[in-house]
Amino acid sequence: MNQAPVIDCDIHPGVPDIPALLPYMSDYWQHSFVDRGLDGFDMMSYPLGAPITCRPDWRVPGERPGGSLGKMREHALDRFGLDLAICNPLTGGQVAVSESMGAAICSAVNDWIVEHWLDKEPRLRASIVVPPQSPTMAVEEIERLAGDRRFVQVLLPAACELMLGRSYYWPIYEAAVKHGLPIGIHAGSMYRYAPTSTGWPSHYLQDYISNNQLFEGQLLSLVSNGVFAKFPDLKFVFIESGVSWLPHFIWRAIKTWRGVRAEVPWVKQSPAEIIRANIRVTTQPFDAPDEAVVGRIVEEIDCDDMFLFSSDYPHWQFEGDAITPLGLSTSLLMKMRTDNPLATYPRLRETVS
Ligand code: ZN
């Protein structure tokens, strides 16, 4: 491996439909899905045919977006010179209303990732997909898989059934800390609530753009409920969250915290300090129009440690080889490709040391 490995923190293997996952399920669930004729657990945030779901030159006839390991090698791993890439499977198992069904699908996806991706490509790592429907079952899944050091993160969608700062979810965080796993929060929702604070959108356009509201709400919830006072070493990786909302969010959080901090005495540090210490963001999509604005946003966030390099393959976030936005300094590019992922994911350090 290179002295300074290039690490992609968000890559998406195309999760197959339920029939392909049946071999990884118990007899009960195999019969349940077949006898009841259940299918269609594709993640609704990314409709298979929507343009943003897959870059046109990365579409493979007859394949799901991201469904071919050979094409992932050609389009991303080899083309961008990636030494390691973290697979974040997006599955409707995290959306199912039944917690036991959700857990069955998530477990099947994790076992499928091992057999079809991790065992076949040494550059790949993966997040453990856990059922947010049940923190108890999520912890069981973390414990089941934590022994496989190729799992480097726990994955949740950006909107669950409760806000993520609530102590209901803390057993998941405790298990993550125990095993040296950050919590990845990927754009997407369980759709128990509208993804905007003003109601249900009419179009996919609204749904996709409004995801930054989900991240802002969750970030406030994590900070103000004292998650980082309880778990000071736990990192949350905001994946596909965009970046441009952070400067004004941080400013408002500092200003308001100074005025009302007596209400939350467990928040002992400024929210800005907490965010810079515990929150990481992936860099695709970097939602800024040009080099000057990108540079200004990075300057205002004022923490080079926060940025993690990502391609978001196969989602259509950039053209050609423009995988990193213009306007980033050489030192930041080096940090976000190598040093920051290694600092964020303890298990990756085992690979390169
Ligand atoms: Zn993504």
JSON list of C-alpha atoms in Angstrom, two decimals, residues 70-201:
[
{"chain": "A", "resi": 70, "resn": "GLY", "atom": "CA", "xyz": [-15.81, -5.27, -12.08]},
{"chain": "A", "resi": 71, "resn": "LYS", "atom": "CA", "xyz": [-17.29, -1.95, -13.16]},
{"chain": "A", "resi": 72, "resn": "MET", "atom": "CA", "xyz": [-16.71, -0.43, -9.72]},
{"chain": "A", "resi": 73, "resn": "ARG", "atom": "CA", "xyz": [-13.03, -1.33, -10.10]},
{"chain": "A", "resi": 74, "resn": "GLU", "atom": "CA", "xyz": [-12.91, 0.20, -13.55]},
{"chain": "A", "resi": 75, "resn": "HIS", "atom": "CA", "xyz": [-14.99, 3.31, -12.82]},
{"chain": "A", "resi": 76, "resn": "ALA", "atom": "CA", "xyz": [-13.79, 4.17, -9.34]},
{"chain": "A", "resi": 77, "resn": "LEU", "atom": "CA", "xyz": [-11.17, 2.02, -7.56]},
{"chain": "A", "resi": 78, "resn": "ASP", "atom": "CA", "xyz": [-8.68, 1.94, -10.43]},
{"chain": "A", "resi": 79, "resn": "ARG", "atom": "CA", "xyz": [-9.66, 5.15, -12.17]},
{"chain": "A", "resi": 80, "resn": "PHE", "atom": "CA", "xyz": [-9.32, 7.31, -9.04]},
{"chain": "A", "resi": 81, "resn": "GLY", "atom": "CA", "xyz": [-6.39, 5.38, -7.58]},
{"chain": "A", "resi": 82, "resn": "LEU", "atom": "CA", "xyz": [-8.27, 4.36, -4.45]},
{"chain": "A", "resi": 83, "resn": "ASP", "atom": "CA", "xyz": [-6.37, 2.24, -1.95]},
{"chain": "A", "resi": 84, "resn": "LEU", "atom": "CA", "xyz": [-9.37, 1.76, 0.34]},
{"chain": "A", "resi": 85, "resn": "ALA", "atom": "CA", "xyz": [-13.07, 2.49, -0.07]},
{"chain": "A", "resi": 86, "resn": "ILE", "atom": "CA", "xyz": [-15.89, 2.21, 2.45]},
{"chain": "A", "resi": 87, "resn": "CYS", "atom": "CA", "xyz": [-19.07, 0.60, 1.11]},
{"chain": "A", "resi": 88, "resn": "ASN", "atom": "CA", "xyz": [-22.27, 2.16, 2.39]},
{"chain": "A", "resi": 89, "resn": "PRO", "atom": "CA", "xyz": [-25.15, -0.09, 1.30]},
{"chain": "A", "resi": 90, "resn": "LEU", "atom": "CA", "xyz": [-28.46, 1.75, 1.03]},
{"chain": "A", "resi": 91, "resn": "THR", "atom": "CA", "xyz": [-31.24, -0.69, 1.83]},
{"chain": "A", "resi": 92, "resn": "GLY", "atom": "CA", "xyz": [-34.94, -0.53, 2.48]},
{"chain": "A", "resi": 93, "resn": "GLY", "atom": "CA", "xyz": [-34.23, -2.84, 5.42]},
{"chain": "A", "resi": 94, "resn": "GLN", "atom": "CA", "xyz": [-33.66, 0.36, 7.37]},
{"chain": "A", "resi": 95, "resn": "VAL", "atom": "CA", "xyz": [-37.08, 1.64, 6.30]},
{"chain": "A", "resi": 96, "resn": "ALA", "atom": "CA", "xyz": [-39.33, -1.40, 6.89]},
{"chain": "A", "resi": 97, "resn": "VAL", "atom": "CA", "xyz": [-42.01, -0.80, 9.52]},
{"chain": "A", "resi": 98, "resn": "SER", "atom": "CA", "xyz": [-41.50, -4.20, 11.15]},
{"chain": "A", "resi": 99, "resn": "GLU", "atom": "CA", "xyz": [-38.38, -4.15, 13.32]},
{"chain": "A", "resi": 100, "resn": "SER", "atom": "CA", "xyz": [-37.75, -7.88, 12.97]},
{"chain": "A", "resi": 101, "resn": "MET", "atom": "CA", "xyz": [-38.16, -7.73, 9.19]},
{"chain": "A", "resi": 102, "resn": "GLY", "atom": "CA", "xyz": [-35.84, -4.71, 9.08]},
{"chain": "A", "resi": 103, "resn": "ALA", "atom": "CA", "xyz": [-33.26, -6.59, 11.13]},
{"chain": "A", "resi": 104, "resn": "ALA", "atom": "CA", "xyz": [-33.51, -9.64, 8.85]},
{"chain": "A", "resi": 105, "resn": "ILE", "atom": "CA", "xyz": [-32.90, -7.55, 5.72]},
{"chain": "A", "resi": 106, "resn": "CYS", "atom": "CA", "xyz": [-30.02, -5.60, 7.30]},
{"chain": "A", "resi": 107, "resn": "SER", "atom": "CA", "xyz": [-28.31, -8.83, 8.43]},
{"chain": "A", "resi": 108, "resn": "ALA", "atom": "CA", "xyz": [-28.74, -10.31, 4.96]},
{"chain": "A", "resi": 109, "resn": "VAL", "atom": "CA", "xyz": [-27.23, -7.21, 3.34]},
{"chain": "A", "resi": 110, "resn": "ASN", "atom": "CA", "xyz": [-24.22, -7.37, 5.68]},
{"chain": "A", "resi": 111, "resn": "ASP", "atom": "CA", "xyz": [-23.59, -11.05, 4.91]},
{"chain": "A", "resi": 112, "resn": "TRP", "atom": "CA", "xyz": [-24.09, -10.41, 1.20]},
{"chain": "A", "resi": 113, "resn": "ILE", "atom": "CA", "xyz": [-21.52, -7.57, 1.31]},
{"chain": "A", "resi": 114, "resn": "VAL", "atom": "CA", "xyz": [-18.98, -9.91, 2.89]},
{"chain": "A", "resi": 115, "resn": "GLU", "atom": "CA", "xyz": [-19.41, -12.64, 0.28]},
{"chain": "A", "resi": 116, "resn": "HIS", "atom": "CA", "xyz": [-19.80, -10.57, -2.87]},
{"chain": "A", "resi": 117, "resn": "TRP", "atom": "CA", "xyz": [-17.60, -7.54, -2.18]},
{"chain": "A", "resi": 118, "resn": "LEU", "atom": "CA", "xyz": [-15.26, -7.74, 0.82]},
{"chain": "A", "resi": 119, "resn": "ASP", "atom": "CA", "xyz": [-14.09, -11.30, 0.13]},
{"chain": "A", "resi": 120, "resn": "LYS", "atom": "CA", "xyz": [-13.47, -10.46, -3.53]},
{"chain": "A", "resi": 121, "resn": "GLU", "atom": "CA", "xyz": [-11.79, -7.06, -3.36]},
{"chain": "A", "resi": 122, "resn": "PRO", "atom": "CA", "xyz": [-9.17, -6.33, -0.70]},
{"chain": "A", "resi": 123, "resn": "ARG", "atom": "CA", "xyz": [-9.49, -2.57, -1.16]},
{"chain": "A", "resi": 124, "resn": "LEU", "atom": "CA", "xyz": [-13.08, -2.58, 0.11]},
{"chain": "A", "resi": 125, "resn": "ARG", "atom": "CA", "xyz": [-14.33, -2.03, 3.64]},
{"chain": "A", "resi": 126, "resn": "ALA", "atom": "CA", "xyz": [-17.97, -1.69, 4.72]},
{"chain": "A", "resi": 127, "resn": "SER", "atom": "CA", "xyz": [-20.35, -0.13, 7.18]},
{"chain": "A", "resi": 128, "resn": "ILE", "atom": "CA", "xyz": [-22.50, -2.39, 9.33]},
{"chain": "A", "resi": 129, "resn": "VAL", "atom": "CA", "xyz": [-26.07, -1.70, 8.26]},
{"chain": "A", "resi": 130, "resn": "VAL", "atom": "CA", "xyz": [-28.16, -1.82, 11.44]},
{"chain": "A", "resi": 131, "resn": "PRO", "atom": "CA", "xyz": [-31.94, -1.74, 11.90]},
{"chain": "A", "resi": 132, "resn": "PRO", "atom": "CA", "xyz": [-32.78, 1.70, 13.31]},
{"chain": "A", "resi": 133, "resn": "GLN", "atom": "CA", "xyz": [-36.25, 0.30, 14.10]},
{"chain": "A", "resi": 134, "resn": "SER", "atom": "CA", "xyz": [-34.75, -1.37, 17.18]},
{"chain": "A", "resi": 135, "resn": "PRO", "atom": "CA", "xyz": [-31.60, -0.21, 19.01]},
{"chain": "A", "resi": 136, "resn": "THR", "atom": "CA", "xyz": [-31.56, -3.61, 20.76]},
{"chain": "A", "resi": 137, "resn": "MET", "atom": "CA", "xyz": [-31.42, -5.47, 17.45]},
{"chain": "A", "resi": 138, "resn": "ALA", "atom": "CA", "xyz": [-28.95, -2.92, 16.10]},
{"chain": "A", "resi": 139, "resn": "VAL", "atom": "CA", "xyz": [-26.58, -3.69, 18.98]},
{"chain": "A", "resi": 140, "resn": "GLU", "atom": "CA", "xyz": [-27.00, -7.43, 18.34]},
{"chain": "A", "resi": 141, "resn": "GLU", "atom": "CA", "xyz": [-25.99, -6.88, 14.73]},
{"chain": "A", "resi": 142, "resn": "ILE", "atom": "CA", "xyz": [-22.94, -4.83, 15.74]},
{"chain": "A", "resi": 143, "resn": "GLU", "atom": "CA", "xyz": [-21.89, -7.56, 18.18]},
{"chain": "A", "resi": 144, "resn": "ARG", "atom": "CA", "xyz": [-22.44, -10.25, 15.53]},
{"chain": "A", "resi": 145, "resn": "LEU", "atom": "CA", "xyz": [-20.13, -8.58, 13.02]},
{"chain": "A", "resi": 146, "resn": "ALA", "atom": "CA", "xyz": [-17.64, -6.54, 15.03]},
{"chain": "A", "resi": 147, "resn": "GLY", "atom": "CA", "xyz": [-15.13, -9.39, 14.94]},
{"chain": "A", "resi": 148, "resn": "ASP", "atom": "CA", "xyz": [-14.70, -8.85, 11.19]},
{"chain": "A", "resi": 149, "resn": "ARG", "atom": "CA", "xyz": [-12.28, -5.92, 11.10]},
{"chain": "A", "resi": 150, "resn": "ARG", "atom": "CA", "xyz": [-13.32, -5.08, 7.53]},
{"chain": "A", "resi": 151, "resn": "PHE", "atom": "CA", "xyz": [-16.46, -3.51, 9.01]},
{"chain": "A", "resi": 152, "resn": "VAL", "atom": "CA", "xyz": [-15.30, -0.04, 9.98]},
{"chain": "A", "resi": 153, "resn": "GLN", "atom": "CA", "xyz": [-18.48, 1.93, 10.76]},
{"chain": "A", "resi": 154, "resn": "VAL", "atom": "CA", "xyz": [-22.13, 1.65, 11.86]},
{"chain": "A", "resi": 155, "resn": "LEU", "atom": "CA", "xyz": [-24.61, 3.06, 9.32]},
{"chain": "A", "resi": 156, "resn": "LEU", "atom": "CA", "xyz": [-27.90, 4.85, 10.02]},
{"chain": "A", "resi": 157, "resn": "PRO", "atom": "CA", "xyz": [-30.15, 6.97, 7.78]},
{"chain": "A", "resi": 158, "resn": "ALA", "atom": "CA", "xyz": [-30.34, 10.72, 8.40]},
{"chain": "A", "resi": 159, "resn": "ALA", "atom": "CA", "xyz": [-33.93, 10.53, 9.66]},
{"chain": "A", "resi": 160, "resn": "CYS", "atom": "CA", "xyz": [-35.04, 7.74, 11.97]},
{"chain": "A", "resi": 161, "resn": "GLU", "atom": "CA", "xyz": [-38.09, 7.36, 14.21]},
{"chain": "A", "resi": 162, "resn": "LEU", "atom": "CA", "xyz": [-36.74, 9.69, 16.90]},
{"chain": "A", "resi": 163, "resn": "MET", "atom": "CA", "xyz": [-34.06, 12.35, 16.85]},
{"chain": "A", "resi": 164, "resn": "LEU", "atom": "CA", "xyz": [-30.66, 10.74, 17.11]},
{"chain": "A", "resi": 165, "resn": "GLY", "atom": "CA", "xyz": [-29.60, 12.58, 20.24]},
{"chain": "A", "resi": 166, "resn": "ARG", "atom": "CA", "xyz": [-32.27, 10.80, 22.29]},
{"chain": "A", "resi": 167, "resn": "SER", "atom": "CA", "xyz": [-30.98, 8.30, 24.85]},
{"chain": "A", "resi": 168, "resn": "TYR", "atom": "CA", "xyz": [-33.11, 5.64, 23.12]},
{"chain": "A", "resi": 169, "resn": "TYR", "atom": "CA", "xyz": [-30.24, 5.32, 20.61]},
{"chain": "A", "resi": 170, "resn": "TRP", "atom": "CA", "xyz": [-27.38, 5.48, 23.10]},
{"chain": "A", "resi": 171, "resn": "PRO", "atom": "CA", "xyz": [-26.95, 1.67, 23.30]},
{"chain": "A", "resi": 172, "resn": "ILE", "atom": "CA", "xyz": [-25.95, 1.79, 19.62]},
{"chain": "A", "resi": 173, "resn": "TYR", "atom": "CA", "xyz": [-23.38, 4.47, 20.39]},
{"chain": "A", "resi": 174, "resn": "GLU", "atom": "CA", "xyz": [-22.07, 2.52, 23.36]},
{"chain": "A", "resi": 175, "resn": "ALA", "atom": "CA", "xyz": [-21.56, -0.58, 21.20]},
{"chain": "A", "resi": 176, "resn": "ALA", "atom": "CA", "xyz": [-19.87, 1.53, 18.52]},
{"chain": "A", "resi": 177, "resn": "VAL", "atom": "CA", "xyz": [-17.42, 3.02, 21.01]},
{"chain": "A", "resi": 178, "resn": "LYS", "atom": "CA", "xyz": [-16.71, -0.42, 22.45]},
{"chain": "A", "resi": 179, "resn": "HIS", "atom": "CA", "xyz": [-15.64, -1.70, 19.02]},
{"chain": "A", "resi": 180, "resn": "GLY", "atom": "CA", "xyz": [-13.91, 1.40, 17.65]},
{"chain": "A", "resi": 181, "resn": "LEU", "atom": "CA", "xyz": [-16.60, 2.16, 15.08]},
{"chain": "A", "resi": 182, "resn": "PRO", "atom": "CA", "xyz": [-17.78, 5.67, 14.15]},
{"chain": "A", "resi": 183, "resn": "ILE", "atom": "CA", "xyz": [-21.46, 6.23, 13.39]},
{"chain": "A", "resi": 184, "resn": "GLY", "atom": "CA", "xyz": [-22.12, 7.05, 9.75]},
{"chain": "A", "resi": 185, "resn": "ILE", "atom": "CA", "xyz": [-25.27, 9.03, 9.03]},
{"chain": "A", "resi": 186, "resn": "HIS", "atom": "CA", "xyz": [-26.14, 8.82, 5.34]},
{"chain": "A", "resi": 187, "resn": "ALA", "atom": "CA", "xyz": [-28.64, 11.04, 3.52]},
{"chain": "A", "resi": 188, "resn": "GLY", "atom": "CA", "xyz": [-31.99, 9.27, 3.52]},
{"chain": "A", "resi": 189, "resn": "SER", "atom": "CA", "xyz": [-34.96, 8.70, 5.74]},
{"chain": "A", "resi": 190, "resn": "MET", "atom": "CA", "xyz": [-37.17, 6.06, 7.30]},
{"chain": "A", "resi": 191, "resn": "TYR", "atom": "CA", "xyz": [-40.03, 8.30, 6.13]},
{"chain": "A", "resi": 192, "resn": "ARG", "atom": "CA", "xyz": [-41.88, 8.20, 9.41]},
{"chain": "A", "resi": 193, "resn": "TYR", "atom": "CA", "xyz": [-41.99, 11.99, 9.20]},
{"chain": "A", "resi": 194, "resn": "ALA", "atom": "CA", "xyz": [-41.80, 14.50, 6.39]},
{"chain": "A", "resi": 195, "resn": "PRO", "atom": "CA", "xyz": [-38.22, 15.29, 5.38]},
{"chain": "A", "resi": 196, "resn": "THR", "atom": "CA", "xyz": [-38.94, 19.00, 5.59]},
{"chain": "A", "resi": 197, "resn": "SER", "atom": "CA", "xyz": [-40.06, 20.78, 8.73]},
{"chain": "A", "resi": 198, "resn": "THR", "atom": "CA", "xyz": [-43.05, 22.20, 6.88]},
{"chain": "A", "resi": 199, "resn": "GLY", "atom": "CA", "xyz": [-44.61, 19.05, 5.47]},
{"chain": "A", "resi": 200, "resn": "TRP", "atom": "CA", "xyz": [-44.38, 16.37, 2.83]},
{"chain": "A", "resi": 201, "resn": "PRO", "atom": "CA", "xyz": [-42.72, 17.32, -0.46]}
]
